[in-house]
Short mmCIF file of N, CA and C in Angstrom, two decimals:
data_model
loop_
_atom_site.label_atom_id
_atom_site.label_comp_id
_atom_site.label_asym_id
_atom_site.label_seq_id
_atom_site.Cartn_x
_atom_site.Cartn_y
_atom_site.Cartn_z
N UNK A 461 -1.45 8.34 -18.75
CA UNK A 461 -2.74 8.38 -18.07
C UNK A 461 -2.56 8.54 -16.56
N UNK A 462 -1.88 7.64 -15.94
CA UNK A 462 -1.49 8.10 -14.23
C UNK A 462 0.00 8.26 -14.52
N UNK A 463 -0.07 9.00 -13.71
CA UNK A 463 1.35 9.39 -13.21
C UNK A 463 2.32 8.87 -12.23
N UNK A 464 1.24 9.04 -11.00
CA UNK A 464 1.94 8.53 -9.83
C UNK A 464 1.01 7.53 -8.84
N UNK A 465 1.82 6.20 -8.91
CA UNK A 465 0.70 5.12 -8.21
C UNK A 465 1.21 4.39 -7.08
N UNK A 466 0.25 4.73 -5.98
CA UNK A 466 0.73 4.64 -4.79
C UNK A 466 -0.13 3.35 -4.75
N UNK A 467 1.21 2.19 -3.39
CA UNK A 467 0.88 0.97 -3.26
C UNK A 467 0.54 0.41 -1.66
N UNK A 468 -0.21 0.79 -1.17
CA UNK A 468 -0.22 0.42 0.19
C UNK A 468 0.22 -1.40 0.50
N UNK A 469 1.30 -1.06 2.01
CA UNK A 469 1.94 -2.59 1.98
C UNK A 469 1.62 -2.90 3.40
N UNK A 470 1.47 -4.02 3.56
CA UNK A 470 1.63 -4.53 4.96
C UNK A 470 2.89 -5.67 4.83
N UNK A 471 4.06 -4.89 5.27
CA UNK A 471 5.04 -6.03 5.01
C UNK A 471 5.05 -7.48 6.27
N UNK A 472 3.65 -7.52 6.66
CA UNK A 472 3.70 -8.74 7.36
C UNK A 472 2.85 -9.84 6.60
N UNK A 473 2.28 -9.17 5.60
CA UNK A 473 1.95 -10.22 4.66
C UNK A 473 1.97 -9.97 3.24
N UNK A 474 3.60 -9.41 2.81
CA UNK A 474 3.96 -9.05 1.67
C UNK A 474 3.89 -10.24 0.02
N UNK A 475 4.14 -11.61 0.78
CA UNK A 475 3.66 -12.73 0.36
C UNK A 475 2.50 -12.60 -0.41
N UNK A 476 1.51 -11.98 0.37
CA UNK A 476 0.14 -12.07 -0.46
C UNK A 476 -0.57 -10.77 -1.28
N UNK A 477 0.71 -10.26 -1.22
CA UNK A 477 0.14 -8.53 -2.21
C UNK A 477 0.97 -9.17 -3.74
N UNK A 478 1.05 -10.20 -3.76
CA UNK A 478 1.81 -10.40 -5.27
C UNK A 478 1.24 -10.05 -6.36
N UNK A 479 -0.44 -9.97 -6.19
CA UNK A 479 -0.56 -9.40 -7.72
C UNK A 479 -1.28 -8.11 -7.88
N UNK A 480 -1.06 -7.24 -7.08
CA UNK A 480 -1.23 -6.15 -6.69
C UNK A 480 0.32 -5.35 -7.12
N UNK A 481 1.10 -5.74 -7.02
CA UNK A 481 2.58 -5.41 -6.76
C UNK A 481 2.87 -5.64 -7.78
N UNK A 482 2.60 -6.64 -8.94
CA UNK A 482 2.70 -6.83 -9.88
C UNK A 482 2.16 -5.72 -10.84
N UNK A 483 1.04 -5.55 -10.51
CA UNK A 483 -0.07 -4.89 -11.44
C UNK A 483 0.28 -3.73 -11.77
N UNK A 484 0.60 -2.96 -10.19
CA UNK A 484 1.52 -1.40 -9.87
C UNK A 484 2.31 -1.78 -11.21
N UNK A 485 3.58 -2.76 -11.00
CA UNK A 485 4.46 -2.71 -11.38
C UNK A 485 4.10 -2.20 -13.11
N UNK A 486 3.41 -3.38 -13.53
CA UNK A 486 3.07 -3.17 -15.36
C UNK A 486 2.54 -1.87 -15.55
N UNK A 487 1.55 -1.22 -14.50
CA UNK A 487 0.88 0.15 -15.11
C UNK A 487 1.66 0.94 -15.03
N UNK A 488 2.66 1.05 -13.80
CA UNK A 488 3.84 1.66 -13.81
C UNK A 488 4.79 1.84 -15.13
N UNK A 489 4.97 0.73 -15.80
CA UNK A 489 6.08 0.46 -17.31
C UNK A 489 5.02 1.04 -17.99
N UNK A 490 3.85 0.83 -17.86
CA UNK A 490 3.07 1.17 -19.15
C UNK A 490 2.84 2.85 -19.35
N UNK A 491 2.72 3.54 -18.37
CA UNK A 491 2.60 4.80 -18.12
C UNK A 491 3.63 5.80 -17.80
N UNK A 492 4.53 4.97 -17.21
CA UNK A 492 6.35 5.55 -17.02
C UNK A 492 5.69 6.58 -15.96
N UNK A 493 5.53 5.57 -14.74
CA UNK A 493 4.84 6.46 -13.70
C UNK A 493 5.34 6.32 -12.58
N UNK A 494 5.58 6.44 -11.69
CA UNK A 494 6.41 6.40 -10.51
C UNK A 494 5.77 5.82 -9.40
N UNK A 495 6.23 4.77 -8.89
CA UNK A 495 5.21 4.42 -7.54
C UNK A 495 5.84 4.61 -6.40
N UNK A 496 5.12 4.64 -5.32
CA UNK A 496 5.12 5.15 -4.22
C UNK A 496 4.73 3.86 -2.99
N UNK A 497 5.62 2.64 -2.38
CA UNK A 497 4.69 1.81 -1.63
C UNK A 497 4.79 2.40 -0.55
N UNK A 498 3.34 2.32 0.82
CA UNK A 498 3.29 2.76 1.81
C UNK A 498 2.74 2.19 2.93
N UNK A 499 3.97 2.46 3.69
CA UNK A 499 3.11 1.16 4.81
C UNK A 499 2.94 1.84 6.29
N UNK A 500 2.23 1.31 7.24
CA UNK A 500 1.43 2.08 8.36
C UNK A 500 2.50 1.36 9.47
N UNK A 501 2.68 1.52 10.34
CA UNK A 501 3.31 0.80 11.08
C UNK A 501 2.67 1.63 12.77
N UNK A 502 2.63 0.91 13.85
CA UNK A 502 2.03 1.43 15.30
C UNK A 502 3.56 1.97 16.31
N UNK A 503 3.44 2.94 16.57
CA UNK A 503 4.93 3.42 17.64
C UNK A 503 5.41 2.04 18.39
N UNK A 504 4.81 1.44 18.69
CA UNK A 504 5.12 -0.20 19.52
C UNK A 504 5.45 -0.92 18.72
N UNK A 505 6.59 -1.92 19.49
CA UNK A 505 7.36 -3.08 18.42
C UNK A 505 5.95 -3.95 17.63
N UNK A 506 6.02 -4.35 16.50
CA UNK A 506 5.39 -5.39 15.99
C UNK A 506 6.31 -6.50 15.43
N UNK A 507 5.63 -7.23 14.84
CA UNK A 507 6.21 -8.65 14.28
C UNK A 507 6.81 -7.88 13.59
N UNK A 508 7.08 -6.75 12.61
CA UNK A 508 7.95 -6.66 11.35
C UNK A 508 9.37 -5.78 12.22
N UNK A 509 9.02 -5.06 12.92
CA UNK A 509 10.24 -4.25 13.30
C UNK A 509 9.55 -3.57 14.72
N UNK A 510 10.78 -3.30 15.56
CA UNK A 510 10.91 -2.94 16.65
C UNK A 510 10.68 -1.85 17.10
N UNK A 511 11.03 -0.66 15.86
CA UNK A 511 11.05 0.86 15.92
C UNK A 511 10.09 1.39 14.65
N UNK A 512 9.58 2.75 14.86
CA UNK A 512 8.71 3.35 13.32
C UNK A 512 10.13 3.47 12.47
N UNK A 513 10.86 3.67 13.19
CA UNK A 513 12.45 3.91 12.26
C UNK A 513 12.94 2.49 11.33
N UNK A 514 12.84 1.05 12.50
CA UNK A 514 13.11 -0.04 11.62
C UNK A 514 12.27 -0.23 10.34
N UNK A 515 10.93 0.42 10.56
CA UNK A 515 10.15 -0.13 9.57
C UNK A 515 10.42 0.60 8.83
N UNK A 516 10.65 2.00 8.95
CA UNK A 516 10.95 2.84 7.63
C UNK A 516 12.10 2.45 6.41
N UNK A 517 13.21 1.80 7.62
CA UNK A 517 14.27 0.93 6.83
C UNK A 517 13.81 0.02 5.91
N UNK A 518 12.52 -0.65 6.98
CA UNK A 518 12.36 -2.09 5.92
C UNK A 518 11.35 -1.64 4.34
N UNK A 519 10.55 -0.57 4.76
CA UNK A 519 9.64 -0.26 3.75
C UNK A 519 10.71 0.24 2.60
N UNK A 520 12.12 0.68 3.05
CA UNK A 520 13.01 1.31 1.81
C UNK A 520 13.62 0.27 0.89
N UNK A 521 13.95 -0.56 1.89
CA UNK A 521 14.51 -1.92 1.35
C UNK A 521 13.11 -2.35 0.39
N UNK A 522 11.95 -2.88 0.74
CA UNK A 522 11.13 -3.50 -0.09
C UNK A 522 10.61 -2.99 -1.34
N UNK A 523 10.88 -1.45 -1.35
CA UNK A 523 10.72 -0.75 -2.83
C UNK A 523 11.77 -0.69 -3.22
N UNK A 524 13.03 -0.70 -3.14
CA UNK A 524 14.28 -1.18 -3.28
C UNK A 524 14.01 -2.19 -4.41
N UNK A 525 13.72 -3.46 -3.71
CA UNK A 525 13.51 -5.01 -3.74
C UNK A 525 12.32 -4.47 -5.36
N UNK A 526 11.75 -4.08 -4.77
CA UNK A 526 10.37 -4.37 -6.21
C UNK A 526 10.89 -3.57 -7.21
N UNK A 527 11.78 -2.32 -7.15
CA UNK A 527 12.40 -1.70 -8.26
C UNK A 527 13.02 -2.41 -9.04
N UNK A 528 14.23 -3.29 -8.48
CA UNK A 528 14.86 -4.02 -9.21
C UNK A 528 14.19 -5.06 -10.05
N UNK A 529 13.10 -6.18 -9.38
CA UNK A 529 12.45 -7.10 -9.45
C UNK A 529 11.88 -6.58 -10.50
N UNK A 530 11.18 -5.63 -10.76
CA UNK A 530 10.24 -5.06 -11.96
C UNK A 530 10.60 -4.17 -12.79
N UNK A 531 12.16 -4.00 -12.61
CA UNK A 531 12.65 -2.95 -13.53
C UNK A 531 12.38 -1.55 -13.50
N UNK A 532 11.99 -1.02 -12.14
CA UNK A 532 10.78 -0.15 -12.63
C UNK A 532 12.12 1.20 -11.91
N UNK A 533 12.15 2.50 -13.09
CA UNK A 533 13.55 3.61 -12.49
C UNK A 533 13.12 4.37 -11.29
N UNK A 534 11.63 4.42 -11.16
CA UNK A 534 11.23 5.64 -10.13
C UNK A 534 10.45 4.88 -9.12
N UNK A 535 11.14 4.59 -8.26
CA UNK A 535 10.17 4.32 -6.84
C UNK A 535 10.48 4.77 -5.58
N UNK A 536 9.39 4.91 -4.88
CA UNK A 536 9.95 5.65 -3.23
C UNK A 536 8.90 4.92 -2.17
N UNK A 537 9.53 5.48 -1.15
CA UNK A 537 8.82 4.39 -0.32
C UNK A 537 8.41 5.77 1.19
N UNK A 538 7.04 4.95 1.53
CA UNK A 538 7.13 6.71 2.47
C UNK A 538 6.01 5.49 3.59
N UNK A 539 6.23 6.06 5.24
CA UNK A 539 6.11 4.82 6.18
C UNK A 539 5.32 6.43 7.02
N UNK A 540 4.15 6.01 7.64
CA UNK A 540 3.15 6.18 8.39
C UNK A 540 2.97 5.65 9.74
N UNK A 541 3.18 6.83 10.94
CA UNK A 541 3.16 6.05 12.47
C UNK A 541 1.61 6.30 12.82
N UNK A 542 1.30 5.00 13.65
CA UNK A 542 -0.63 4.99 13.38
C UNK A 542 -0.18 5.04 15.17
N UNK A 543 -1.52 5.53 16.01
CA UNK A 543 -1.49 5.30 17.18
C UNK A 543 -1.92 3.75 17.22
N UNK A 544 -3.36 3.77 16.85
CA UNK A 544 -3.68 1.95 16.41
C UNK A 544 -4.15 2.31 15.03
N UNK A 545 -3.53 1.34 14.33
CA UNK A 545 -3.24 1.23 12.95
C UNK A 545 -4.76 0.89 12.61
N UNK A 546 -5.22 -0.44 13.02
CA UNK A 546 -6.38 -0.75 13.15
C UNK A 546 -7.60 -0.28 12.89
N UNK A 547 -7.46 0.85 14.00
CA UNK A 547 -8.82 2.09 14.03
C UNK A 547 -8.26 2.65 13.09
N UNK A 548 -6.93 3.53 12.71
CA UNK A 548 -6.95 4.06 11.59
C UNK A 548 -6.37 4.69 10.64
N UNK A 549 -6.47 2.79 10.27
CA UNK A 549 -5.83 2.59 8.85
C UNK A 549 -6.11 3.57 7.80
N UNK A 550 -7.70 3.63 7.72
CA UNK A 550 -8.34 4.07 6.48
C UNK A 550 -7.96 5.52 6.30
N UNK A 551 -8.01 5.83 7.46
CA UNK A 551 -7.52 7.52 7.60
C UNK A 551 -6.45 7.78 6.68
N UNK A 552 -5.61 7.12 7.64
CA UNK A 552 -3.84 7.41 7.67
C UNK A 552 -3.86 7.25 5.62
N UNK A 553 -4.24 6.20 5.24
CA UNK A 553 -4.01 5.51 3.74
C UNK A 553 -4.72 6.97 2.97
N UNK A 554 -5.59 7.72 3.14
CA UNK A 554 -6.54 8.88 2.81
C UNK A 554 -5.26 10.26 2.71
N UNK A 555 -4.65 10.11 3.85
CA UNK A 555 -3.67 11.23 3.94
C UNK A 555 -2.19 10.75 3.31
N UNK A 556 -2.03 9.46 3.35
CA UNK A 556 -1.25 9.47 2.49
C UNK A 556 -1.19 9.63 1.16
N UNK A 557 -2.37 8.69 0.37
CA UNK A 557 -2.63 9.42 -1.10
C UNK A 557 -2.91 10.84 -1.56
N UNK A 558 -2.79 11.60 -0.54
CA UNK A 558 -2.95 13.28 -0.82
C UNK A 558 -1.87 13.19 -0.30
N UNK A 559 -0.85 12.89 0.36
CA UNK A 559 0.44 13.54 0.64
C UNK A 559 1.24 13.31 -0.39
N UNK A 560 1.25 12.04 -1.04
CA UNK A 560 2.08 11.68 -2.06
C UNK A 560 1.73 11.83 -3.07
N UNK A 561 0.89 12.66 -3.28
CA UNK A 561 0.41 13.26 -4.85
C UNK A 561 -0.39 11.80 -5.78
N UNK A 562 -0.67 10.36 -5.55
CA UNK A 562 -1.22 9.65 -6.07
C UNK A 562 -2.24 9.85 -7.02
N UNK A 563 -2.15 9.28 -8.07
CA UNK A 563 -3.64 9.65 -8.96
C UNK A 563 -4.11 8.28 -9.33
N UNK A 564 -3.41 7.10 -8.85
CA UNK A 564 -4.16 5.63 -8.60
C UNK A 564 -3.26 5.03 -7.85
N UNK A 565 -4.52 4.61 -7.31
CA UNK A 565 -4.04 3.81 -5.62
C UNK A 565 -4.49 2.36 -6.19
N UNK A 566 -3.24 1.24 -6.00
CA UNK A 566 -3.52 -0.24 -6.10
C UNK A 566 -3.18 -0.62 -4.92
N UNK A 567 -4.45 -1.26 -4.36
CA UNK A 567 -4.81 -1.98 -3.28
C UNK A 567 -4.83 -3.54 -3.12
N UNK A 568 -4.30 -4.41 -2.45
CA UNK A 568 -4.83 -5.56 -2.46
C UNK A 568 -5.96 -5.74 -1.53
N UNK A 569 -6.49 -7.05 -1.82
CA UNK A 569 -7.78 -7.26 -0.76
C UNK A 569 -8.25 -8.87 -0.94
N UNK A 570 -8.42 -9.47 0.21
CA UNK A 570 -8.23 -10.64 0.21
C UNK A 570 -10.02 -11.28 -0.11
N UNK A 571 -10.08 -12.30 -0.13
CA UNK A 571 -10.72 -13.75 -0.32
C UNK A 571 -12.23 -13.01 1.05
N UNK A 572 -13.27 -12.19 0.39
CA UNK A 572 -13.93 -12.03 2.05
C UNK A 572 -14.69 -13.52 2.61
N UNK A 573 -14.95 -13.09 3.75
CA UNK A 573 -14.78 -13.92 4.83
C UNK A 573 -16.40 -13.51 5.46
N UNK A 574 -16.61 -14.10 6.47
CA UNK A 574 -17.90 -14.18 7.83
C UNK A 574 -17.34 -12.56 8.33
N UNK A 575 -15.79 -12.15 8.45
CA UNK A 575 -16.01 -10.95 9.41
C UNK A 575 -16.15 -10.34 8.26
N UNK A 576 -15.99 -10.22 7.50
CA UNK A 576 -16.70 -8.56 6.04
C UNK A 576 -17.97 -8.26 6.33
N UNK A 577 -19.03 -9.30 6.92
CA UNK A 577 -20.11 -9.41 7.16
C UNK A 577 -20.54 -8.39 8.23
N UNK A 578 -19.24 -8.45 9.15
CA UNK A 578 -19.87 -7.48 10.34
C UNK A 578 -19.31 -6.01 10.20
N UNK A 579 -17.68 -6.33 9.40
CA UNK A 579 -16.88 -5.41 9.68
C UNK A 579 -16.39 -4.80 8.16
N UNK A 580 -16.51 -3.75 7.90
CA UNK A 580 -16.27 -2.92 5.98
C UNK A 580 -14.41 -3.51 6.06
N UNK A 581 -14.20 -3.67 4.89
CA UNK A 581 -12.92 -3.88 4.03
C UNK A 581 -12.03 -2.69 3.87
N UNK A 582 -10.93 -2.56 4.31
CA UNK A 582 -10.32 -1.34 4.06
C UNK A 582 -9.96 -1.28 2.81
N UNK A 583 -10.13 -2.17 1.67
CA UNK A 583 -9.46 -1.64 0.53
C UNK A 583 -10.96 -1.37 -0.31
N UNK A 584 -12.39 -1.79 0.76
CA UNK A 584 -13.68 -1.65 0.09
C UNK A 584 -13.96 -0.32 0.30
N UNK A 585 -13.69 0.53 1.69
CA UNK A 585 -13.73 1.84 2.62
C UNK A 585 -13.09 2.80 1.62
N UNK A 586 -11.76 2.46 1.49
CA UNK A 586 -10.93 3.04 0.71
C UNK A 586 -11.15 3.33 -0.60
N UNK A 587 -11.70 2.49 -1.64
CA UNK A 587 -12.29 2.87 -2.79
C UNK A 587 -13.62 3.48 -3.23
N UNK A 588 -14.38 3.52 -1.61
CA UNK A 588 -15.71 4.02 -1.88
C UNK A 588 -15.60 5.45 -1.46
N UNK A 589 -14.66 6.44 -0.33
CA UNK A 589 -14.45 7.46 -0.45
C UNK A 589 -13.20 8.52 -1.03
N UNK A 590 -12.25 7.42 -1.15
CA UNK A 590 -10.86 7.98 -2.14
C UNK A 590 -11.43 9.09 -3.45
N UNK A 591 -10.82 9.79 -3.31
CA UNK A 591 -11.01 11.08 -4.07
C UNK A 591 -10.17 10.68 -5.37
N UNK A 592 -9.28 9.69 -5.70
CA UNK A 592 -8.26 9.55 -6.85
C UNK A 592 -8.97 8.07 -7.02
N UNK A 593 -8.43 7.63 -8.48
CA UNK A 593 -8.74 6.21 -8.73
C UNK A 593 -8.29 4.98 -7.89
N UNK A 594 -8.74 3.95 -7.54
CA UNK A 594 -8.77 2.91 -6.81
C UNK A 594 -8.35 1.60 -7.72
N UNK A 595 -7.59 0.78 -7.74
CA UNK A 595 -7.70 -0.47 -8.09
C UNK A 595 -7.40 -1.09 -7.08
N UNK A 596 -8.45 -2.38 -6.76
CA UNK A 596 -8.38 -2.99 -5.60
C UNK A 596 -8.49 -4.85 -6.17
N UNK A 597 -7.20 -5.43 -6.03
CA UNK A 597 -6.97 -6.63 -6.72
C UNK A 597 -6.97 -7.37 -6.02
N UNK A 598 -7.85 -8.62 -6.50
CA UNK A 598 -8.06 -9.92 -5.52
C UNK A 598 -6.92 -10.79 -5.99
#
């Protein structure tokens, strides 16, 4: 049914994509589909890495890490330089699921809050104009 399922990551709070990462993982075995995690990173040092280059390292390592962890034979990992990530995230995540051929995108998305109120959800943004299927796991 999918083929190829791309996982958007923020490895600064990789902790809390666990069942998102999980989920990839099973539809992945179940479909013998290949995932793709992808993470955004800003040209300026952040908390995860110093360079767009460190992070590209670290995003290889962490599909690395979930291949083994989930058994899973086909994974790749592909890293996105944002001017501000912030403003745009939603973009960048849009061009990546058309760059990487995705035909379901698993999203995590947290617990909303007082700011959802003022401000849209990128994994809510993301599933309301994504052109491919969306799963977005609380």
């Amino acid at each position: 049914m999918y083929s190829h399922i791309m996982v958007p990551v923020d490895l600064a709070h990789a902790e809390q994509l666990q069942k998102a990462l999980q989920s990839a993982a099973d539809l992945a075995r179940l479909y013998h589909a290949s995932v793709c995690y992808v993470g955004v990173t800003a040209s300026a040092p952040s908390s995860v890495a110093h360079t767009p280059e460190e992070f590209a390292a670290k995003m290889e390592q962490f599909s690395q890490t979930q291949a083994a962890k989930h058994q899973l034979p086909n994974v790749s990992s592909a890293t996105y330089t944002s001017h501000d990530p912030t403003a745009d995230l939603d973009d960048t995540l849009m061009r990546a699921a058309s760059e990487t051929g995705a035909d379901l995108v698993i999203m995590a998305s947290h617990v909303p809050g007082l700011l959802e109120h003022v401000f849209a959800s990128n994994a809510g943004y993301f599933a309301s104009f994504s052109k491919v299927s969306v799963l977005v796991v609380r």
